[in-house]
XYZ file of C-alpha atoms in Angstrom:
771
model
C -25.872 -6.101 0.688
C -26.619 -9.462 2.655
C -23.451 -7.795 4.893
C -24.928 -4.466 4.462
C -23.105 -0.934 5.247
C -26.670 -0.176 6.078
C -27.181 -3.171 8.923
C -29.494 -0.399 11.202
C -31.990 -0.494 8.418
C -33.267 -3.719 8.506
C -32.532 -4.001 12.399
C -34.535 -1.028 13.091
C -36.990 -2.671 10.681
C -37.057 -5.806 12.997
C -36.908 -4.371 16.498
C -40.166 -2.234 14.789
C -41.824 -5.492 13.953
C -41.507 -6.744 17.010
C -42.729 -4.371 19.327
C -45.926 -3.449 16.830
C -44.497 -0.323 16.081
C -44.426 0.043 12.049
C -42.710 3.622 11.842
C -39.779 5.221 10.105
C -36.470 2.811 10.247
C -34.289 5.570 11.754
C -37.053 6.600 14.075
C -36.668 3.565 15.581
C -35.203 1.949 19.004
C -32.009 1.692 17.271
C -28.858 1.925 19.705
C -29.079 2.335 23.237
C -30.556 0.108 26.308
C -31.526 -2.289 23.667
C -28.751 -2.651 20.810
C -28.853 -5.384 18.629
C -26.173 -7.406 17.191
C -25.944 -8.777 13.883
C -24.906 -11.836 12.530
C -25.365 -12.419 8.228
C -26.102 -14.650 6.197
C -26.358 -14.731 2.541
C -29.952 -15.027 2.518
C -30.790 -12.427 5.215
C -29.755 -10.792 8.503
C -30.668 -12.401 11.933
C -31.443 -9.741 14.609
C -30.053 -10.802 18.065
C -31.357 -8.466 20.958
C -28.634 -7.383 23.315
C -29.889 -4.705 25.918
C -26.139 -4.964 27.735
C -24.446 -3.687 24.437
C -22.562 -0.097 25.234
C -23.690 2.857 23.201
C -23.888 6.842 23.410
C -26.995 7.468 21.324
C -30.230 7.648 22.698
C -32.589 5.506 22.773
C -35.292 7.644 20.275
C -33.527 8.426 17.138
C -35.033 11.542 15.692
C -32.822 11.483 12.180
C -31.051 9.826 9.158
C -28.522 7.493 10.975
C -26.248 5.606 9.048
C -23.877 2.284 9.969
C -21.706 -0.471 9.154
C -20.638 -3.413 10.928
C -17.508 -5.288 11.289
C -18.293 -7.926 8.478
C -18.953 -5.690 6.271
C -15.787 -3.403 7.275
C -13.796 -6.963 7.092
C -15.067 -7.903 3.501
C -14.859 -4.274 2.202
C -12.562 -1.938 3.658
C -8.890 -1.781 3.802
C -9.064 -0.854 7.589
C -6.004 -0.246 9.395
C -6.689 2.929 11.823
C -10.489 2.746 13.564
C -11.190 6.156 11.454
C -11.266 3.764 7.966
C -14.729 2.708 9.025
C -15.907 5.302 8.424
C -14.101 5.506 4.420
C -18.007 4.808 2.965
C -20.415 6.632 4.783
C -22.131 9.254 3.044
C -21.026 12.284 3.506
C -18.082 12.153 6.001
C -14.412 12.298 5.195
C -11.448 11.758 7.429
C -8.570 13.557 6.752
C -6.208 10.712 7.128
C -2.669 11.887 5.683
C -0.863 8.391 6.265
C -1.540 5.389 8.038
C -1.231 5.482 11.941
C -2.078 10.005 11.575
C -2.643 10.436 15.028
C -2.471 14.227 15.084
C -4.373 15.990 11.517
C -6.864 13.158 11.453
C -9.882 15.373 11.393
C -13.758 13.882 10.835
C -15.390 16.456 7.665
C -19.486 16.347 7.531
C -21.884 17.814 5.509
C -21.877 21.497 6.066
C -18.294 21.158 8.316
C -14.731 21.010 6.491
C -11.493 19.286 8.053
C -10.610 22.683 9.781
C -13.768 22.235 11.857
C -13.038 18.778 14.305
C -15.231 20.496 17.179
C -18.324 20.627 14.581
C -18.411 16.642 15.271
C -18.301 14.117 18.116
C -16.404 10.566 18.694
C -16.929 8.251 21.248
C -16.389 4.681 21.981
C -18.294 2.356 24.254
C -19.781 5.886 25.473
C -16.140 7.204 26.047
C -15.815 10.988 24.470
C -12.822 10.492 22.176
C -13.464 14.069 20.420
C -10.400 16.038 21.295
C -12.699 19.374 21.972
C -9.983 21.011 24.021
C -9.737 23.078 20.321
C -11.000 23.547 16.386
C -8.871 22.667 13.557
C -6.713 20.116 12.310
C -4.071 19.809 15.234
C -7.555 18.844 17.650
C -7.924 15.203 16.028
C -10.474 12.357 17.514
C -8.014 10.337 19.566
C -8.862 7.243 16.647
C -5.902 5.099 18.319
C -8.135 4.081 21.622
C -9.889 1.852 19.009
C -8.721 -0.919 16.470
C -10.436 -2.435 13.438
C -10.249 -5.623 15.242
C -12.171 -5.120 18.376
C -15.164 -3.144 16.815
C -18.473 -4.472 16.335
C -20.265 -1.870 14.835
C -20.090 1.744 13.850
C -22.880 3.941 14.273
C -23.144 7.748 12.718
C -26.055 9.934 13.860
C -26.494 12.888 11.220
C -27.164 16.276 12.743
C -27.710 18.158 16.020
C -31.075 16.755 15.868
C -30.527 14.781 19.220
C -31.611 16.474 22.736
C -29.323 14.010 23.895
C -25.918 16.011 22.120
C -24.119 18.756 22.979
C -23.611 21.823 20.038
C -20.727 19.746 19.437
C -22.905 17.450 16.950
C -23.916 20.168 14.876
C -22.157 17.653 12.427
C -22.363 14.470 13.021
C -22.066 12.111 16.081
C -19.751 9.158 15.610
C -20.099 6.108 17.984
C -17.772 3.042 17.897
C -19.182 -0.371 19.860
C -16.562 -2.387 20.683
C -16.910 -6.629 21.388
C -17.773 -8.002 24.366
C -17.408 -11.749 23.930
C -20.121 -14.724 25.077
C -18.098 -17.191 25.142
C -14.113 -17.636 25.098
C -12.696 -16.392 21.689
C -9.167 -15.475 20.864
C -8.294 -13.029 17.641
C -4.481 -12.596 16.138
C -3.901 -10.457 13.243
C -0.895 -9.628 11.389
C -1.299 -6.591 8.847
C 1.862 -5.469 6.553
C 1.296 -2.522 4.392
C 3.761 -0.036 1.800
C 3.575 3.275 -0.268
C 5.666 4.124 -3.537
C 5.931 7.892 -3.152
C 6.631 10.618 -5.205
C 6.379 14.044 -5.051
C 8.461 17.492 -5.870
C 12.405 15.551 -4.745
C 11.142 13.232 -3.375
C 10.745 9.493 -4.963
C 10.909 6.162 -1.398
C 8.717 4.096 -0.500
C 7.420 3.894 3.368
C 6.239 0.805 4.460
C 5.156 -0.303 7.932
C 3.169 -3.099 10.524
C 0.434 -3.665 12.344
C -0.024 -6.538 15.299
C -3.170 -7.345 17.311
C -4.159 -9.782 19.582
C -7.213 -9.993 21.625
C -8.791 -12.412 24.153
C -12.365 -12.739 25.722
C -14.841 -14.701 27.670
C -17.911 -14.720 29.387
C -17.959 -16.523 32.356
C -21.438 -16.789 34.145
C -22.454 -12.891 35.186
C -18.995 -11.883 34.320
C -17.341 -11.063 31.249
C -13.713 -9.505 29.783
C -12.188 -8.903 26.783
C -8.018 -7.481 26.213
C -7.073 -6.083 23.246
C -3.082 -5.590 22.684
C -2.186 -3.435 19.458
C 1.074 -2.230 17.751
C 1.614 -0.536 14.590
C 4.969 0.671 13.628
C 4.443 3.265 10.308
C 6.696 5.177 8.546
C 4.830 7.769 6.729
C 5.404 9.762 3.254
C 6.504 13.636 3.930
C 3.706 16.034 4.814
C 5.498 19.385 4.623
C 7.636 21.311 2.387
C 10.096 23.784 2.988
C 9.755 26.419 1.163
C 10.835 30.134 0.053
C 8.234 32.684 -2.399
C 10.421 33.853 -5.353
C 9.290 36.795 -4.703
C 10.894 37.314 -1.306
C 14.407 36.613 -2.921
C 16.773 39.667 -3.126
C 18.600 39.748 -6.774
C 22.466 39.102 -5.421
C 25.459 37.079 -5.874
C 25.787 36.903 -2.287
C 25.011 33.673 -0.090
C 25.826 30.078 -1.423
C 25.087 29.110 -4.633
C 22.583 25.562 -4.343
C 21.466 23.928 -6.492
C 17.952 21.117 -6.131
C 15.161 23.815 -5.528
C 12.011 23.209 -7.683
C 10.126 25.535 -9.155
C 6.290 25.619 -8.563
C 3.156 27.540 -7.801
C 2.063 27.975 -4.192
C -2.037 27.618 -3.569
C -2.769 31.561 -4.843
C -0.383 31.072 -7.882
C 2.686 32.911 -6.768
C 5.675 31.378 -7.532
C 8.171 29.725 -5.039
C 10.777 27.460 -4.881
C 10.761 23.611 -2.804
C 13.757 23.298 -1.242
C 13.199 20.250 0.801
C 10.246 17.307 2.542
C 9.570 17.661 6.279
C 7.481 15.896 8.539
C 8.545 12.820 7.196
C 7.158 10.841 10.601
C 7.929 7.176 11.725
C 5.641 6.565 14.485
C 5.547 3.682 16.881
C 1.939 3.134 18.652
C 1.104 0.573 21.230
C -2.327 0.086 22.136
C -3.979 -1.606 25.543
C -7.743 -1.768 26.328
C -8.961 -3.798 29.022
C -13.233 -4.164 29.155
C -14.902 -5.853 32.109
C -18.527 -6.381 32.913
C -20.362 -7.899 35.483
C -24.293 -8.605 35.685
C -25.682 -7.946 38.830
C -28.868 -9.601 37.658
C -30.610 -10.133 34.092
C -31.528 -6.169 34.100
C -28.318 -4.719 35.794
C -25.190 -4.813 33.988
C -21.975 -2.545 35.366
C -18.920 -2.989 32.641
C -15.037 -0.664 33.091
C -13.188 0.136 30.443
C -9.498 0.973 30.610
C -7.023 2.315 27.806
C -4.032 3.200 27.095
C -2.361 4.369 23.949
C 1.469 5.147 23.327
C 2.989 6.994 20.613
C 6.632 7.327 19.993
C 7.702 9.164 16.678
C 10.590 10.627 14.951
C 10.358 13.305 12.584
C 13.053 13.361 9.354
C 14.106 15.329 6.903
C 15.064 15.384 3.234
C 17.145 17.634 1.889
C 16.952 19.111 -1.532
C 19.398 21.620 -1.707
C 23.643 21.131 -2.219
C 26.185 22.910 -2.394
C 28.928 23.171 -5.212
C 30.838 20.464 -3.319
C 27.174 18.220 -2.946
C 26.741 19.221 0.287
C 23.257 19.930 2.218
C 22.573 23.408 2.833
C 20.231 23.534 5.895
C 20.681 27.177 7.118
C 22.269 30.747 6.160
C 22.086 33.015 3.489
C 21.719 30.902 -0.191
C 21.566 31.837 -3.791
C 19.301 30.393 -5.944
C 19.080 31.654 -9.931
C 20.609 34.809 -8.382
C 18.630 35.545 -6.173
C 19.642 35.437 -2.552
C 17.471 33.819 0.513
C 17.922 33.192 4.143
C 17.451 30.158 5.394
C 16.111 29.597 8.765
C 17.569 26.911 11.468
C 13.871 25.844 11.845
C 12.903 25.837 7.796
C 13.932 22.087 7.642
C 13.419 20.968 11.087
C 13.085 17.316 12.740
C 10.976 16.888 15.850
C 10.195 13.799 18.869
C 6.886 13.473 20.383
C 6.723 11.128 23.413
C 2.939 10.002 24.271
C 1.127 8.412 26.642
C -2.835 9.027 26.885
C -4.695 7.231 29.744
C -8.803 6.350 29.827
C -10.932 5.387 31.981
C -14.991 4.349 31.351
C -17.611 3.012 33.923
C -21.140 2.309 33.193
C -23.702 0.933 35.296
C -27.085 0.454 33.593
C -30.791 -0.782 34.409
C -32.400 -2.594 31.068
C -35.695 -4.084 32.585
C -37.554 -2.791 29.224
C -40.695 -1.932 31.659
C -41.573 1.925 32.579
C -38.242 3.314 33.629
C -35.214 2.342 33.352
C -31.486 4.485 33.620
C -27.522 4.568 33.021
C -25.026 6.371 35.334
C -22.259 6.918 32.765
C -18.209 8.387 33.607
C -15.293 9.087 31.443
C -11.965 10.280 32.048
C -9.308 10.961 28.856
C -5.633 12.240 30.635
C -2.627 13.312 29.004
C -0.358 11.258 31.421
C 2.794 12.342 29.122
C 2.591 14.574 26.713
C 5.922 15.864 24.948
C 7.397 17.486 22.511
C 10.723 17.825 21.399
C 12.246 20.146 18.676
C 15.571 22.285 17.720
C 16.218 25.376 17.310
C 19.551 25.035 15.492
C 19.753 23.481 12.250
C 20.434 20.116 10.984
C 23.596 18.559 11.093
C 23.897 19.706 13.915
C 20.552 18.963 15.432
C 21.164 15.526 14.646
C 23.362 15.104 17.581
C 21.492 17.367 20.056
C 21.664 21.165 21.006
C 19.328 23.592 21.992
C 15.968 23.257 21.306
C 12.190 23.639 22.778
C 10.446 20.650 24.703
C 6.689 21.294 24.763
C 4.729 19.537 27.773
C 1.064 18.796 28.169
C 0.895 16.600 31.080
C -2.172 17.823 33.057
C -4.534 17.768 29.688
C -7.698 15.770 29.406
C -11.054 15.765 29.899
C -14.032 13.956 31.946
C -17.394 14.023 31.161
C -20.579 12.267 33.788
C -23.913 11.351 32.651
C -27.134 10.917 34.342
C -29.681 9.255 31.843
C -33.332 8.005 32.562
C -35.817 6.312 29.933
C -39.811 6.599 31.378
C -42.433 5.155 29.580
C -45.601 6.223 30.917
C -47.208 4.507 28.267
C -47.126 2.387 25.064
C -47.938 5.853 22.896
C -44.823 7.881 24.478
C -40.834 7.230 25.354
C -39.082 9.877 27.413
C -35.303 10.959 27.938
C -34.242 12.640 29.987
C -30.356 13.427 32.082
C -28.008 15.361 33.333
C -24.646 15.769 31.927
C -21.215 17.468 32.400
C -18.055 17.560 30.663
C -14.942 19.307 31.921
C -11.782 20.134 29.896
C -8.460 21.298 31.264
C -5.422 22.487 29.466
C -2.114 22.854 30.563
C 0.409 23.759 27.982
C 3.910 24.583 28.820
C 7.242 25.182 26.007
C 10.322 25.412 27.553
C 14.162 25.802 26.398
C 16.998 22.939 26.695
C 20.338 22.625 26.195
C 19.739 19.476 24.662
C 16.520 18.814 22.321
C 16.657 14.908 22.306
C 17.787 14.084 25.822
C 17.510 17.434 27.929
C 15.654 18.627 30.615
C 13.540 21.630 30.624
C 15.014 24.586 31.426
C 13.924 28.242 31.477
C 10.001 28.713 30.446
C 9.811 30.191 27.231
C 6.340 30.465 27.011
C 2.748 28.607 28.653
C -0.988 28.666 28.209
C -3.974 26.946 30.269
C -6.922 27.058 30.447
C -10.763 25.037 31.364
C -13.907 24.990 30.382
C -16.792 23.304 31.686
C -20.614 22.343 30.322
C -23.505 21.556 32.231
C -26.861 20.143 30.369
C -30.080 19.084 31.436
C -31.831 17.713 28.975
C -35.533 16.139 27.995
C -36.834 14.440 24.801
C -40.418 12.724 24.673
C -41.545 10.329 21.367
C -44.615 10.499 20.819
C -46.569 7.307 18.593
C -49.676 9.638 17.368
C -51.033 6.424 15.535
C -49.431 3.553 13.706
C -48.138 6.225 10.615
C -47.457 9.563 12.675
C -44.786 9.611 14.884
C -43.315 13.318 16.659
C -39.919 13.870 18.584
C -39.945 17.021 20.682
C -37.245 18.205 22.819
C -34.765 20.589 24.193
C -31.219 21.450 26.039
C -30.657 23.790 28.545
C -27.152 24.193 29.078
C -24.827 25.959 31.331
C -21.257 27.130 29.835
C -18.370 28.873 32.048
C -14.921 29.065 31.158
C -12.019 29.889 34.003
C -8.995 30.014 35.179
C -7.612 31.040 32.102
C -4.020 32.417 32.145
C -1.019 33.086 28.819
C 2.780 33.704 29.786
C 5.700 34.515 28.766
C 9.137 33.940 29.844
C 8.804 36.719 32.343
C 5.233 37.144 33.153
C 1.826 35.759 33.326
C -1.808 37.764 32.678
C -4.714 35.710 33.720
C -8.500 36.026 31.359
C -11.275 36.910 33.424
C -13.834 33.856 34.255
C -16.980 33.647 31.512
C -20.184 31.953 32.581
C -23.278 31.987 30.244
C -26.791 30.122 29.413
C -28.068 28.861 26.389
C -31.008 26.606 25.273
C -31.257 24.816 22.103
C -35.206 22.846 21.063
C -35.294 20.313 19.294
C -38.142 18.474 16.990
C -38.774 16.042 14.398
C -42.056 13.977 12.671
C -42.286 10.812 10.962
C -44.827 9.736 8.584
C -45.362 6.153 7.327
C -46.995 6.202 3.887
C -46.913 2.793 3.334
C -45.033 -0.233 3.686
C -42.266 1.061 1.490
C -42.032 4.862 1.890
C -41.424 6.763 5.427
C -41.095 10.834 5.277
C -39.379 12.494 7.673
C -38.175 15.955 8.993
C -36.077 17.450 11.620
C -34.962 20.302 12.899
C -32.769 21.886 15.993
C -30.794 24.058 17.418
C -26.940 23.866 18.430
C -24.939 26.131 20.242
C -20.885 25.229 19.897
C -18.589 26.403 22.429
C -15.623 28.381 21.823
C -12.637 25.777 23.267
C -9.724 26.620 25.246
C -7.721 26.302 22.752
C -9.623 29.008 20.886
C -10.118 31.921 23.745
C -6.820 31.056 25.278
C -3.844 30.900 23.032
C -2.411 33.715 22.086
C 0.740 36.056 22.282
C 2.181 38.621 25.491
C 3.585 42.046 23.662
C 4.051 44.700 26.355
C 2.392 43.265 28.877
C -0.473 43.122 26.988
C -2.792 39.692 25.325
C -2.739 39.546 21.429
C -3.229 37.435 19.321
C -6.116 35.818 20.542
C -10.140 37.123 21.994
C -11.254 35.528 25.253
C -14.331 37.036 24.147
C -15.289 35.034 21.361
C -19.064 34.006 21.073
C -20.606 30.234 20.656
C -21.335 29.253 16.888
C -25.354 29.195 16.601
C -26.256 26.856 13.982
C -29.750 25.968 13.379
C -30.245 22.832 10.986
C -33.295 21.310 8.995
C -33.283 17.990 7.132
C -36.244 16.482 4.877
C -35.979 12.607 4.285
C -37.878 10.696 1.898
C -36.978 7.211 2.335
C -38.074 3.372 0.363
C -37.772 0.149 0.725
C -36.891 -1.844 -2.409
C -37.091 -5.324 -3.700
C -38.815 -6.633 -0.511
C -36.206 -5.450 1.751
C -33.079 -6.150 -0.812
C -32.940 -2.273 -1.600
C -32.958 0.946 0.233
C -33.111 4.640 -1.218
C -33.060 7.735 0.827
C -33.289 11.171 -0.565
C -32.063 14.358 1.937
C -32.661 17.574 2.032
C -30.696 19.836 4.463
C -30.564 23.422 5.285
C -27.624 24.785 8.304
C -27.589 28.569 9.031
C -24.629 29.332 11.514
C -23.694 32.596 12.976
C -20.674 33.658 15.119
C -18.960 30.706 13.042
C -15.544 30.255 15.240
C -12.820 31.201 11.763
C -9.263 32.381 12.174
C -9.513 35.088 9.916
C -7.798 38.934 9.493
C -9.850 41.816 11.032
C -9.689 44.504 8.150
C -11.664 46.717 10.351
C -8.685 46.943 13.267
C -5.763 44.546 13.060
C -5.714 43.768 8.885
C -2.296 42.318 9.582
C -2.929 40.050 12.622
C -4.751 36.431 11.980
C -6.526 35.092 14.573
C -9.726 33.141 15.708
C -12.489 35.000 15.361
C -16.535 34.818 14.667
C -17.725 35.353 10.868
C -20.879 36.341 10.789
C -23.573 33.982 8.973
C -22.753 31.053 6.785
C -25.427 29.540 4.689
C -25.414 25.771 3.502
C -28.174 24.273 1.595
C -27.631 20.519 0.469
C -29.053 17.332 -0.830
C -27.725 13.278 -0.186
C -28.851 10.551 -1.816
C -27.959 7.000 -0.336
C -28.901 3.952 -2.462
C -27.780 0.318 -1.678
C -28.790 -3.049 -3.184
C -28.354 -6.434 -2.527
C -27.816 -9.509 -5.065
C -27.909 -7.140 -7.860
C -28.603 -9.398 -11.206
C -26.953 -12.803 -9.397
C -26.484 -13.798 -5.673
C -23.784 -11.515 -4.032
C -23.120 -9.176 -6.026
C -23.793 -5.454 -3.958
C -23.693 -2.536 -4.423
C -23.380 0.923 -1.998
C -23.846 4.496 -3.243
C -23.943 7.971 -1.913
C -23.952 11.793 -3.744
C -24.155 14.981 -1.760
C -24.187 17.776 -3.442
C -23.723 21.654 -0.685
C -23.780 24.997 -1.691
C -22.112 26.180 1.776
C -21.461 30.458 1.121
C -20.243 32.762 3.463
C -23.518 35.368 3.287
C -22.018 37.995 6.187
C -18.064 38.934 7.849
C -17.996 42.401 8.484
C -14.283 41.892 10.170
C -13.202 40.201 6.523
C -15.475 41.615 3.658
C -13.629 40.179 1.121
C -14.949 36.176 2.111
C -19.105 37.547 1.641
C -20.404 35.692 -1.068
C -17.520 33.256 -0.947
C -17.455 29.220 -0.473
C -16.649 27.906 2.843
C -13.357 26.200 3.574
C -12.977 22.417 3.530
C -16.275 22.224 2.204
C -16.679 20.772 -1.518
C -19.893 21.354 -3.562
C -19.874 17.806 -4.636
C -18.581 14.395 -2.559
C -19.644 11.027 -4.102
C -18.870 7.480 -2.292
C -19.377 3.986 -4.810
C -18.635 0.367 -3.524
C -19.873 -3.126 -5.260
C -19.062 -6.287 -3.344
C -18.893 -9.659 -5.018
C -18.668 -13.166 -2.887
C -19.058 -15.833 -5.665
C -19.002 -18.174 -2.315
C -18.893 -17.738 1.657
C -14.825 -18.122 1.343
C -14.070 -15.313 -1.409
C -15.049 -11.667 -1.092
C -13.943 -9.154 -3.795
C -14.455 -5.125 -3.349
C -14.003 -2.132 -5.689
C -14.692 1.254 -3.317
C -14.492 4.821 -5.600
C -14.402 7.973 -3.468
C -14.844 11.212 -5.218
C -14.460 15.416 -3.920
C -14.994 18.575 -5.904
C -13.204 20.927 -5.255
C -12.336 23.357 -2.257
C -10.754 26.204 -0.829
C -8.918 26.062 1.865
C -9.238 30.325 2.611
C -12.158 32.160 3.639
C -11.629 34.265 0.565
C -11.351 31.535 -2.235
C -7.694 33.061 -3.305
C -6.068 29.894 -3.116
C -7.441 28.832 -6.536
C -4.312 26.853 -7.436
C -5.258 23.340 -5.144
C -2.675 20.532 -6.575
C 0.403 21.637 -4.567
C 1.596 22.216 -1.087
C -1.096 23.846 0.952
C -3.336 23.461 -1.404
C -6.875 21.522 -0.885
C -7.864 19.782 -4.154
C -10.457 17.229 -5.636
C -9.748 13.910 -5.989
C -10.982 10.505 -7.466
C -9.551 7.885 -5.546
C -10.150 3.870 -6.457
C -9.861 1.155 -3.766
C -9.705 -2.802 -4.337
C -10.083 -5.400 -1.659
C -9.855 -9.214 -1.741
C -10.560 -11.368 1.260
C -10.387 -15.378 1.537
C -11.200 -18.065 4.224
C -8.114 -20.087 3.766
C -9.424 -21.940 6.248
C -11.796 -22.496 9.516
C -10.043 -20.376 11.094
C -7.686 -18.330 8.593
C -7.849 -15.326 6.696
C -6.246 -14.049 4.199
C -6.294 -10.298 2.590
C -5.336 -8.103 -0.188
C -6.271 -4.499 -0.756
C -4.488 -1.471 -2.579
C -5.974 2.322 -1.171
C -5.652 4.534 -4.138
C -5.331 2.205 -7.288
C -5.208 5.253 -9.622
C -2.072 6.455 -7.844
C -3.933 9.875 -7.120
C -1.787 12.691 -6.437
C -4.248 14.766 -3.740
C -3.886 17.268 -1.619
C -5.580 18.397 2.100
C -2.754 21.402 2.701
C -0.848 18.084 3.198
C -0.703 15.234 0.602
C -2.750 12.104 0.806
C -1.221 8.660 0.842
C -0.553 7.705 -2.890
C -1.355 4.053 -3.921
C -0.446 1.627 -1.290
C -0.779 -2.404 -0.844
C -2.096 -3.961 2.418
C -1.846 -7.585 2.936
C -3.797 -9.257 5.839
C -3.312 -12.389 7.735
C -6.154 -13.058 10.786
C -6.932 -16.036 12.714
C -9.524 -16.548 14.896
C -10.820 -19.001 17.292
């Protein structure tokens, strides 16, 4: 399509032609010191070379890369959060439960599900946004540090094939490049959205709004950019209080209640749904300042400051009523002649008060000569991270009362990268560097006598720990002849874990320090068969180190640490892919076929150890998982008529647990949260320069949430279901500076689940001003 979901393809081709380097589109310099900004026209895509564009991606791309630019995103996607930009890219899924989902929107890739957040990496202008303090739904990338209107482009590098990244790149590397102006510009956008949510006993509308503004200018050697954004989102409930019917005791005791809803849990067992919880009202404030200064035409320094604040209040809707019609929140209750005990925290509200700050500093040369270099550093700081929750039942909790405060202050991460590019001859481009990533987690849980406004009193529990990864990497891209190109590289890593400790109310026990070394080789080759066909093959090893949370979160029992394993092995994956790419219709279309295989040993999952502690679930190593799959990606512009564009992708992945000595029941079963089939389809029509219309379809097949695949009932709370979802968007240029858009996500109102319910049918309206 003219405003394609694949701007990288045509951009890379233009760069290759300019350099007389006719090789694979995705193996060419796509996004580092020679980043190209795309400006689309209705006839073709013009390429403007901008060497000052920030990017975390290496110069030589050794594998499949996909991307989307700002103009395409604005025309085709109802984008409210930054992760929405990934909605239609092949094999990707973000587990976004509601608008502004700040703590569970995990990225899933070809062979990694939404429980594997540490198997992908997300950057913005070279700043690491992935939360690699842990692995799982609670460690989502910090999407809130990027807003959709500041995005210039998003690139996705699939697989662990570049030596420039650690083993967390096993799934994919996502790189957001945000705007930097060439002249004065100003933007403002107002977004409103509303969802009608119906599930169990809840039938309500939830809505919100977003207001953003941006200013920027370039004055001689100095350029600056300011973006502010506020999101006020009232999300639907994401959890439901429940009791298994089998836990009830036949008795007349307890308060007789009505309103409980009979249902079946993911294992097909009867349970009662008692109320809706986790109804988040979140207000998020975002501010970003970007500064850049050109010391010379080939030397630029840039600085980024980002601020994100989130205030969240969680509400409860109780379905239970006694004989007088009063809500019942705790104590013994009686449902259909059986007694159940309702704990004060079964239906509980909570409050979050978060303030996170990020800094990024970059100094790079861009001579495009024999040698270029770059120094980059970043810091992500949990300057304030407070979670408040009651330990008493509602309604007492609504007025305060006892509770607990979880304080994450002191948590964060920092990175340092020293990079070099050496071009000793026209046939060779060598990239090398040193990288350091350091993660620090500090969590203190304290009792309080007023969970809403009170201060921390006695310590209830605490844990802490540090991890650090230092790496040396190098890779050489060798143009053997006009048809053949090879890339060979390797990554030497030293991993360290220290200062680990876990505390109860009265004691603290430390963990031993660990230090280990690993090497990960990488290789790729491309063959340009003719002007239309390119064949590629890539292979790479990834070593995904255990995170602080996986190592050190546990508990203390009789002066011993239990429920965790500080000696966890790292995940070790070998991934290969074979790709055939064909250009169609004189560059107006593109077809890619990729066969991929991943073998992962010592995968990190939460499970029981039936050989030792069959009643305890914790993080353990799963011996081996194999994933084999096929990915098809297609794009066509001006299909049948000018302005009608198609983008489609289809992914099949056979992901099987082949060995797991600790939990034999999982052997031969599907890897959790990795469906066999995924597909996307986008059709866009622009009858003229003012109007654009888009229909998007997203499909995901059956999946499981448990290692033994025992959760066969997917369409229920805590289930993981298949889905087909349709989205529509209409955008109209009202005047030269005014644009209005309206869209509907989940047009068919599909009720689907990823443990929590996804968003049901939602209407989105936008009004945008550009100067």
